[in-house]
CSV table of C-alpha atoms (C1' of nucleotides) and ligand atoms in Angstrom, one decimal:
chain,number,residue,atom,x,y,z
V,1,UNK,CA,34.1,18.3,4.8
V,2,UNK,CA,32.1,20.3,7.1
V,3,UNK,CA,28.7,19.5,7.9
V,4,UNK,CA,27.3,22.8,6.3
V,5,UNK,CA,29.4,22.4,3.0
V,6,UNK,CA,27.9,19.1,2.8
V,7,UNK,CA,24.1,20.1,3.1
V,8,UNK,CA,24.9,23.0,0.9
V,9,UNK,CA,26.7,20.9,-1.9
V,10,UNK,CA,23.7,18.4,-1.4
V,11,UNK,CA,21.5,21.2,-1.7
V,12,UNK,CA,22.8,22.3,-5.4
V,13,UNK,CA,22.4,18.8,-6.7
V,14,UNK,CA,19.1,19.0,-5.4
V,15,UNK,CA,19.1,22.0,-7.8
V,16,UNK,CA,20.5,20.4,-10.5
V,17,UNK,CA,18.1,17.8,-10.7
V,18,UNK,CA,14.7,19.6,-10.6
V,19,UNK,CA,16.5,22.1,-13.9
V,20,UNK,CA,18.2,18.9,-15.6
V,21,UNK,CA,14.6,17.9,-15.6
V,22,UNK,CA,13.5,21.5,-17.3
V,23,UNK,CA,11.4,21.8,-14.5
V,24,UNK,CA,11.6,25.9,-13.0
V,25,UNK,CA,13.5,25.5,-10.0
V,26,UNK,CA,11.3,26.7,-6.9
V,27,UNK,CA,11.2,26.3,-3.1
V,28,UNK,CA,8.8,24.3,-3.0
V,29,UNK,CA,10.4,21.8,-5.7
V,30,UNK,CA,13.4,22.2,-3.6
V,31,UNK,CA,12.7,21.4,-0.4
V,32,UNK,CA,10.6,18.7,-1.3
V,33,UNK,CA,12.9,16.2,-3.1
V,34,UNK,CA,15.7,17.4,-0.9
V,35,UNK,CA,13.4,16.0,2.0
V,36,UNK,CA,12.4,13.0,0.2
V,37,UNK,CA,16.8,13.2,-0.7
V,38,UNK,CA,17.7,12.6,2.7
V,39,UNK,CA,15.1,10.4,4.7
V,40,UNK,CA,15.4,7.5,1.5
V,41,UNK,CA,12.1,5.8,2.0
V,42,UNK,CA,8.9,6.2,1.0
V,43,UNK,CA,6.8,9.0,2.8
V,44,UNK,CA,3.4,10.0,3.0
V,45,UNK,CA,1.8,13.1,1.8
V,46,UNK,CA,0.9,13.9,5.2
V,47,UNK,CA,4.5,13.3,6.7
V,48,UNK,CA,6.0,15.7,4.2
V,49,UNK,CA,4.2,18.3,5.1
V,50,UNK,CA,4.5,17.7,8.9
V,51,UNK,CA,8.0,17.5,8.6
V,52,UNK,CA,8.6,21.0,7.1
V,53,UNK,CA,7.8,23.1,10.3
V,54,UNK,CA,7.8,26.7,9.6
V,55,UNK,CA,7.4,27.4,5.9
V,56,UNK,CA,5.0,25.2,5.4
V,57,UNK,CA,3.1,24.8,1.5
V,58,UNK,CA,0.0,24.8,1.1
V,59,UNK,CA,-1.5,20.5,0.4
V,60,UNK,CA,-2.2,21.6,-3.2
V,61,UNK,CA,0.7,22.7,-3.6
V,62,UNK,CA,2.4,19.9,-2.1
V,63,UNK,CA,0.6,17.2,-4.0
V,64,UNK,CA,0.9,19.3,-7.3
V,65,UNK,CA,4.6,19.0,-6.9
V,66,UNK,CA,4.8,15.8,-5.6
V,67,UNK,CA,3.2,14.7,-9.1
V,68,UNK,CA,5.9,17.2,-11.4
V,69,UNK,CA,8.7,15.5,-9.7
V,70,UNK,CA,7.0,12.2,-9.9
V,71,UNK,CA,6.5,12.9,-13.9
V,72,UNK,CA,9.8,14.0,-14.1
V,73,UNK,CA,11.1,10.5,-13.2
V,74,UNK,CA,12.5,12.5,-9.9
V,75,UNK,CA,10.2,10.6,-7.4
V,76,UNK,CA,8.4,7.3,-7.2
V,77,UNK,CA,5.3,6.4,-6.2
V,78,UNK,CA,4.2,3.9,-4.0
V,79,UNK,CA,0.7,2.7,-2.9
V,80,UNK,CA,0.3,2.4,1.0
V,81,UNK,CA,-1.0,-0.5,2.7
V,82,UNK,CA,-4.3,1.2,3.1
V,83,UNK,CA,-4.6,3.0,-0.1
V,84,UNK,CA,-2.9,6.4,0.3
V,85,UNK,CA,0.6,7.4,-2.0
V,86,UNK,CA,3.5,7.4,-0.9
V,87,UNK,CA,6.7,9.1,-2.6
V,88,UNK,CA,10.4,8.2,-2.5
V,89,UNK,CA,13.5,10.1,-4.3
V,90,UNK,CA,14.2,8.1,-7.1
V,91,UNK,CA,18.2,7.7,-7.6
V,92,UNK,CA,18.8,8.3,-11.4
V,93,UNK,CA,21.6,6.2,-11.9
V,94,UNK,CA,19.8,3.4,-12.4
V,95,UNK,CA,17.9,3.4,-15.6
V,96,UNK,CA,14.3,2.3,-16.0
V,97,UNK,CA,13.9,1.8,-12.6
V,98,UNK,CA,11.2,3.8,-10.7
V,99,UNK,CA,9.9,1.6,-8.5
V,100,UNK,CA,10.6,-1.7,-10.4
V,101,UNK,CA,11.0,-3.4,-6.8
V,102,UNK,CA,9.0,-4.3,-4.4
V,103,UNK,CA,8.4,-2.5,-1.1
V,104,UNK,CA,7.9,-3.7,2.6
V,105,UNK,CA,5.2,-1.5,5.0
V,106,UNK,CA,5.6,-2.5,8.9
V,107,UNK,CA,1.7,-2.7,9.6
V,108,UNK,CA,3.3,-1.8,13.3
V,109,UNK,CA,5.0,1.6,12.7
V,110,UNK,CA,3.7,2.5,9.5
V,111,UNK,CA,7.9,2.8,7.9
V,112,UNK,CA,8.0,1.5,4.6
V,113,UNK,CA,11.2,0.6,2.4
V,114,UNK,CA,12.2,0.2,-0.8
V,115,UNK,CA,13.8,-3.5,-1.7
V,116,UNK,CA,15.6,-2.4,-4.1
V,117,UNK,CA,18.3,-4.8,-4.7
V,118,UNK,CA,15.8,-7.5,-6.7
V,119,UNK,CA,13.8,-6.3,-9.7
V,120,UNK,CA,9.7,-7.6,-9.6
V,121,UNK,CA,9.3,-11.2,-10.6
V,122,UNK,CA,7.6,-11.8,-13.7
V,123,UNK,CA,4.1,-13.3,-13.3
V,124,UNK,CA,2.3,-14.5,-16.0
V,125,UNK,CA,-1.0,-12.7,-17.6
V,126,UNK,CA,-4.0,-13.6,-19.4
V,127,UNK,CA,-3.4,-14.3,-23.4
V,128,UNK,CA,-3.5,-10.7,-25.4
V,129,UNK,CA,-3.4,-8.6,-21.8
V,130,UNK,CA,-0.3,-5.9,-22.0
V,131,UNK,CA,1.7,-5.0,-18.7
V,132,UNK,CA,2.3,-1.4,-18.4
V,133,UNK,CA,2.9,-1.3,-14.7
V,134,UNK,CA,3.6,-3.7,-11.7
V,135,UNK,CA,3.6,-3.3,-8.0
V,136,UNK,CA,4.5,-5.6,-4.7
V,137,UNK,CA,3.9,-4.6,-1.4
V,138,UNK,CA,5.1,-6.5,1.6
V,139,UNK,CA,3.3,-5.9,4.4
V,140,UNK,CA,4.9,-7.4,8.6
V,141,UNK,CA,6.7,-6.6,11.5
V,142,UNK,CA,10.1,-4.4,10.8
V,143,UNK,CA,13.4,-5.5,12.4
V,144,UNK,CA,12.7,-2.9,15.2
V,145,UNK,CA,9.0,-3.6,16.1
V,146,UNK,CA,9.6,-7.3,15.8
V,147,UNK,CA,12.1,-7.5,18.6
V,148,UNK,CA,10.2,-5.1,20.6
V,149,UNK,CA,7.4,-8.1,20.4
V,150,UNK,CA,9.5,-10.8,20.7
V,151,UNK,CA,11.1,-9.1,23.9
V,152,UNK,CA,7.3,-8.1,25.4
V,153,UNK,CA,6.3,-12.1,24.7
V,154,UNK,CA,9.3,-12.9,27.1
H,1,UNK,CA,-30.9,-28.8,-14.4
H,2,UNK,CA,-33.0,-25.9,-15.4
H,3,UNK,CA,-31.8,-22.4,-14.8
H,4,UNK,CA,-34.0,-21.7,-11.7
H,5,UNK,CA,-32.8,-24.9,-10.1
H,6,UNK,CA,-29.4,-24.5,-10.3
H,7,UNK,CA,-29.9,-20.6,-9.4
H,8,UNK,CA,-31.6,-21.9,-5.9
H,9,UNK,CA,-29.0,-24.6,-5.1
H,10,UNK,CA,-26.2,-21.9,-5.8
H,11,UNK,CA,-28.6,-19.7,-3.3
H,12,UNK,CA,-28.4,-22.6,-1.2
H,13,UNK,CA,-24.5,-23.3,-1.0
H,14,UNK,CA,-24.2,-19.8,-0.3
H,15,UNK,CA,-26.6,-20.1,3.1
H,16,UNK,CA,-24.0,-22.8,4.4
H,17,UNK,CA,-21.3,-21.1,3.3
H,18,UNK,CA,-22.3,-18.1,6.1
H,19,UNK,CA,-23.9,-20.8,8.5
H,20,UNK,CA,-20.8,-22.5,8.1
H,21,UNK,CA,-18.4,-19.9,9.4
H,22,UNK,CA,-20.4,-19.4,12.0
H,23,UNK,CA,-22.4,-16.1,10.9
H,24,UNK,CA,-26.0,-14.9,11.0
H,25,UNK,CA,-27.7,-15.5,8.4
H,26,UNK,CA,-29.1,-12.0,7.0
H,27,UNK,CA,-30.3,-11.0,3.6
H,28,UNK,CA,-27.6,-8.7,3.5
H,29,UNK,CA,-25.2,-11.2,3.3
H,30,UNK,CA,-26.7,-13.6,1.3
H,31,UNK,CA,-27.1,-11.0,-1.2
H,32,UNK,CA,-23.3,-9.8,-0.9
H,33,UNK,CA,-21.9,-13.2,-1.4
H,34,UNK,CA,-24.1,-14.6,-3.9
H,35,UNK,CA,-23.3,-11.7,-6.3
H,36,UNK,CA,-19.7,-11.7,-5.7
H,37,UNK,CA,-19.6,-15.3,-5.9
H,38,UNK,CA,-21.6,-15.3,-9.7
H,39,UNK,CA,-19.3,-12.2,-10.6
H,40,UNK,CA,-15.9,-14.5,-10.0
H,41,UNK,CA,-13.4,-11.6,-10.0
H,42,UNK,CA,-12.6,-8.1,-7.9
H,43,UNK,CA,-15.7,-5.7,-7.2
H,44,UNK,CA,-15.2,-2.2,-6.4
H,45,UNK,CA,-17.6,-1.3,-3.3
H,46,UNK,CA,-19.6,1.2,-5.7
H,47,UNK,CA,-20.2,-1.6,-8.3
H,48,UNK,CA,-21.6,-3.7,-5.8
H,49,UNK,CA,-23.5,-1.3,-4.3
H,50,UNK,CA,-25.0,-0.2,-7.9
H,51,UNK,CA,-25.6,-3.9,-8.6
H,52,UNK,CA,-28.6,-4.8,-6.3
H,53,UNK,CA,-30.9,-2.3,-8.0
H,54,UNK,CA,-34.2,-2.4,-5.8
H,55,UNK,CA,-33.5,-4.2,-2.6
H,56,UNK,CA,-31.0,-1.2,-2.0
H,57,UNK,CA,-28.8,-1.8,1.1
H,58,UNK,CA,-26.9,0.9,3.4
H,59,UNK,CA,-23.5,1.8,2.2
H,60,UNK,CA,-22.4,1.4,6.0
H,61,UNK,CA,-24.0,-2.2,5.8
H,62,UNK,CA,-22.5,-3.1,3.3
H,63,UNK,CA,-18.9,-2.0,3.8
H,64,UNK,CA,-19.4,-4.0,6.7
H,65,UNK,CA,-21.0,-6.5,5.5
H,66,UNK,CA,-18.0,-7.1,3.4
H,67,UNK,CA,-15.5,-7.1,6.5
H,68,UNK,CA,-17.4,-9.5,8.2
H,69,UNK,CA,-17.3,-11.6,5.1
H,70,UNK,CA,-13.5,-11.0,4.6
H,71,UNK,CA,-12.7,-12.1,8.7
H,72,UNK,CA,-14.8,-15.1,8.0
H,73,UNK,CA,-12.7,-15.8,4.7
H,74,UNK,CA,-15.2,-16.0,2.7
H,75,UNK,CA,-14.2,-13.2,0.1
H,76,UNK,CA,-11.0,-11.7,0.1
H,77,UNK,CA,-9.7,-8.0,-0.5
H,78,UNK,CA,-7.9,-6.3,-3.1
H,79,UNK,CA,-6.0,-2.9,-3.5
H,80,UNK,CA,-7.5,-1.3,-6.4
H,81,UNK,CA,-5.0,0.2,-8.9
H,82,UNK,CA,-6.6,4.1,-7.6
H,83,UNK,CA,-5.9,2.8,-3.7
H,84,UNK,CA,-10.1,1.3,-3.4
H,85,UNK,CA,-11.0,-1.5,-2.6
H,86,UNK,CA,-12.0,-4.7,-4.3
H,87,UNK,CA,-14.2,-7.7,-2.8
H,88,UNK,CA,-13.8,-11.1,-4.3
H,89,UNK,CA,-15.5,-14.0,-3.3
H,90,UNK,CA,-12.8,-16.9,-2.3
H,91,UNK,CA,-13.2,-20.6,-3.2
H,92,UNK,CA,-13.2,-22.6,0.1
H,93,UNK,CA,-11.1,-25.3,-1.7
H,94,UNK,CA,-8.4,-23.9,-1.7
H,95,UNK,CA,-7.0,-24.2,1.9
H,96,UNK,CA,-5.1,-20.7,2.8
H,97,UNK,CA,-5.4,-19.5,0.2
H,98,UNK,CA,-7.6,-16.4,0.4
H,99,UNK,CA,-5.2,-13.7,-1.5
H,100,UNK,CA,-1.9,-15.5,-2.1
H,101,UNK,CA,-1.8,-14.5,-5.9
H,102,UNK,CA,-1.4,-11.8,-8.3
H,103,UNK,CA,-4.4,-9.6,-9.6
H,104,UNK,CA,-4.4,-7.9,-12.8
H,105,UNK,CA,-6.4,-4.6,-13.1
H,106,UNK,CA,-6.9,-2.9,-16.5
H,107,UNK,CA,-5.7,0.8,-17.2
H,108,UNK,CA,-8.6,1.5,-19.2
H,109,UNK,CA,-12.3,-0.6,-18.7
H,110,UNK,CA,-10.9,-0.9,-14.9
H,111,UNK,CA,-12.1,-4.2,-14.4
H,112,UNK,CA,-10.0,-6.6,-12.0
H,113,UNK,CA,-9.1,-10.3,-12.1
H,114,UNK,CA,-7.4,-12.4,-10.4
H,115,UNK,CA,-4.0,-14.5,-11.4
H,116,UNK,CA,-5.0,-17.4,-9.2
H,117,UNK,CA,-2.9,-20.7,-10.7
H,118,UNK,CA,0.0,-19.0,-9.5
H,119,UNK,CA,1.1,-18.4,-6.1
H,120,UNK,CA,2.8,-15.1,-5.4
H,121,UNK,CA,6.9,-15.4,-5.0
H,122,UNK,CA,9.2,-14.9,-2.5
H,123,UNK,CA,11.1,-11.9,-2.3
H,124,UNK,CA,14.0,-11.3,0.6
H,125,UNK,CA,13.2,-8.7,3.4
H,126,UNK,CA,15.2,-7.2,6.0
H,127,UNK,CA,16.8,-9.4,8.3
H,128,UNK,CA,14.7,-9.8,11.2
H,129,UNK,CA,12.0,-8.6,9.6
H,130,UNK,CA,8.6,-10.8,9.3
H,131,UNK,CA,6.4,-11.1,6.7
H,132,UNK,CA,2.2,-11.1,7.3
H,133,UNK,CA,0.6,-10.6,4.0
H,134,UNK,CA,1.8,-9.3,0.8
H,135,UNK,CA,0.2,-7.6,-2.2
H,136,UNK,CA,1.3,-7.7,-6.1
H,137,UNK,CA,-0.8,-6.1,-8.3
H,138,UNK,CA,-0.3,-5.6,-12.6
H,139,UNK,CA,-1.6,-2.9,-14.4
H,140,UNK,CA,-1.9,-3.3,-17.7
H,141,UNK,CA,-4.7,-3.5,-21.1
H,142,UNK,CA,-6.8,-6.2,-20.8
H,143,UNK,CA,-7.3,-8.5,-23.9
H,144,UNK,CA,-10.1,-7.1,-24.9
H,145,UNK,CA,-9.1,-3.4,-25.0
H,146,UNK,CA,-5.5,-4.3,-26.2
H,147,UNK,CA,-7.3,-5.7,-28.9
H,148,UNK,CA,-9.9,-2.5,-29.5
H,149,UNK,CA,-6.6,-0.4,-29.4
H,150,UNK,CA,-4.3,-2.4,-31.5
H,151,UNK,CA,-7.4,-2.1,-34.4
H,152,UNK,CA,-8.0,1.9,-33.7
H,153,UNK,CA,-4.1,2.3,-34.7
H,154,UNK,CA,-4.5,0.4,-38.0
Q,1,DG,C1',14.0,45.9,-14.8
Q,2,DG,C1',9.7,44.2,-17.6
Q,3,DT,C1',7.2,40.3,-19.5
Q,4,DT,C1',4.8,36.1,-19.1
Q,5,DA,C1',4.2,31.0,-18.8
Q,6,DG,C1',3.9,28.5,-15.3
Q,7,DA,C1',3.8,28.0,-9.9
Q,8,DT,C1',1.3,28.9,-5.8
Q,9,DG,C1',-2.6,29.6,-2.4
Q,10,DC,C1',-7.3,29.4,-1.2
Q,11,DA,C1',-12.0,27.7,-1.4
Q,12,DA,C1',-14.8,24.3,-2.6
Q,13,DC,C1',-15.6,19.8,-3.9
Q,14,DA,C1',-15.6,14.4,-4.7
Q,15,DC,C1',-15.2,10.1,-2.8
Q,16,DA,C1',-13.8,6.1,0.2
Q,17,DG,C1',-14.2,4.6,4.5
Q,18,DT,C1',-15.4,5.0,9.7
Q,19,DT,C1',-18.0,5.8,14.1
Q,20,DG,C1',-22.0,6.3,17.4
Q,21,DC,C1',-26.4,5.4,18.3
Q,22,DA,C1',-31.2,4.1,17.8
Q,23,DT,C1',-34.0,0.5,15.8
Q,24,DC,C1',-34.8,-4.0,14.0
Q,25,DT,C1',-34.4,-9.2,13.5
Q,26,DA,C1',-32.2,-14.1,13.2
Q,27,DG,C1',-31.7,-17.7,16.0
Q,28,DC,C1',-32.6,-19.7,20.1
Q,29,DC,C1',-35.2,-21.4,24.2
Q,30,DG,C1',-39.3,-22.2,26.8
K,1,DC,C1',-45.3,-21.4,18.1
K,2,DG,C1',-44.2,-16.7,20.5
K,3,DG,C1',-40.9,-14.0,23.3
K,4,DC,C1',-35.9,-12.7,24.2
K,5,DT,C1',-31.5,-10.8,23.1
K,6,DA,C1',-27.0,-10.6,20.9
K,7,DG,C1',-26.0,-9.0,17.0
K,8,DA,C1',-27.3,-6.7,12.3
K,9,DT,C1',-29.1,-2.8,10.1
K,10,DG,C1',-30.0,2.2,8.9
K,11,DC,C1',-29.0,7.0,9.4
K,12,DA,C1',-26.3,11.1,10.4
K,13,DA,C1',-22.2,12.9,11.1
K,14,DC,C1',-17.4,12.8,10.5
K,15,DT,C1',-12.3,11.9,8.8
K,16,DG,C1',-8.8,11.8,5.5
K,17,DT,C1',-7.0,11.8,0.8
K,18,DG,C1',-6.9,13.7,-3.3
K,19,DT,C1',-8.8,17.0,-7.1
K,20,DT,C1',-10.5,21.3,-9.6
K,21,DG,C1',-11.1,26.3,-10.7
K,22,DC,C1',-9.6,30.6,-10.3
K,23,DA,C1',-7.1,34.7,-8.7
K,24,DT,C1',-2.5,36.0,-7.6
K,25,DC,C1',2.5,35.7,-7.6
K,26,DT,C1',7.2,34.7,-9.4
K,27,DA,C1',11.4,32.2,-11.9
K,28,DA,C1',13.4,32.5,-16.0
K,29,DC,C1',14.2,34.9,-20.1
K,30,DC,C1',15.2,38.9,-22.7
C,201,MN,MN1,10.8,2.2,-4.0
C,202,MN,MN1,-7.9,-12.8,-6.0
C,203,ZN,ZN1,7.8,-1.1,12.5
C,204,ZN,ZN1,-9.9,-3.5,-20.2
DNA sequence: GGTTAGATGCAACACAGTTGCATCTAGCCG
DNA sequence: CGGCTAGATGCAACTGTGTTGCATCTAACC
């Protein structure tokens, strides 16, 4: 398969999504989750919109889409180590679960991840509270900026 | 004890709590800590700020104010469900343990506390990956407004 | 193609948090 | 005590994230 067929068959799945959602299907919709598609950890606001050079949507835009997609059980959204969102593709297969793992954030870098293999623990609440939503952030050193550390320390 | 006794003596741990760590003593602080430590659970910046009704103190003093108090360990901090902030004054007892549990914020009265007779579980990260802090916060109804809701619906 | 609900762009705003600098003061020492 | 000084405070200005209102544009439907 060549390189093109696959961007363009990813492309129409992209498409697929946002109207299996009944959500209109527009650029900016588009190249949004396809960008959040391919990089598969959570990104900031501001990285999305770096990362689309020339066409570039306007922020209102980009945060009003951001939360469609994010309603539309397309994206998850993930609280940053220092407050800000940050929004990851959500993978549909599995149901029930955006963002019903916990999360690592390299205080280094910046590069968060998803761990997604292990749902959240359940933690005990105060008599007659009601859980609606839970989140765990992990916050360190990544593989790569750990050994870049450990090799510096040397 | 009367009431005005056992207010001065609290007043007075307080002032070796901040000698204690090593800190100037200022107003400021003894302010800041004494009505995080009577509050007991997770203050916004803003309602501490609103709190000390005359004796006003800068915004700038206070948010730092509260780091100094956080380096020192003598509160710890708290992600707020919106991405905030949230001060909480931290029992010396307990050895290391400034932060190592769940909080639980409420959806609808916003007010924060903390899950402290459980410590916060391990989860696996990325090989080579190291962990510094970690974060796990539940949002949810809290007793009392699960309880005003559950009656509304009858 | 024409219609229209809904998507976009722009300006203005709200709010948390930070920085630089001038002024003040808690704690110390003579 | 009464100065001295490192460190605390207050004020102004700034940054960055996220929101709202409104005019304009367009995807989807016929
Ligand atoms: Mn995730
Ligand atoms: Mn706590
Ligand atoms: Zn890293
Ligand atoms: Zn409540």
């Amino acid at each position: 398969m060549s390189e093109s067929h696959a961007r363009s068959s990813q492309s129409s799945r992209v498409r697929e999504l946002i109207k299996g959602s009944g959500l209109r299907c527009t650029p900016a919709r588009q190249a949004v989750l396809g960008f959040l598609s391919r990089t598969g950890r959570p990104l900031a606001h501001s990285e999305i919109a770096k990362a689309r050079g020339p066409a570039k949507l306007d922020r209102v835009t980009l945060y009003r889409t951001l939360a469609v997609l994010e309603d539309s059980g397309l994206v998850h959204r993930v609280q940053d180590s220092d407050g800000s969102w940050r929004f990851c593709a959500h993978v549909p297969v599995k149901k029930g679960c955006p963002g019903n793992h916990a999360h690592f954030q390299c205080t280094r870098c910046g590069e968060m991840q998803c761990l997604a293999s292990q749902a959240l623990p359940w933690i005990p609440v105060p008599d007659g509270a009601l859980v609606i939503g839970k989140q765990f952030l992990i916050c360190g050193l990544c593989p790569s900026c750990a050994a870049t550390r450990a090799a510096r320390k040397k």
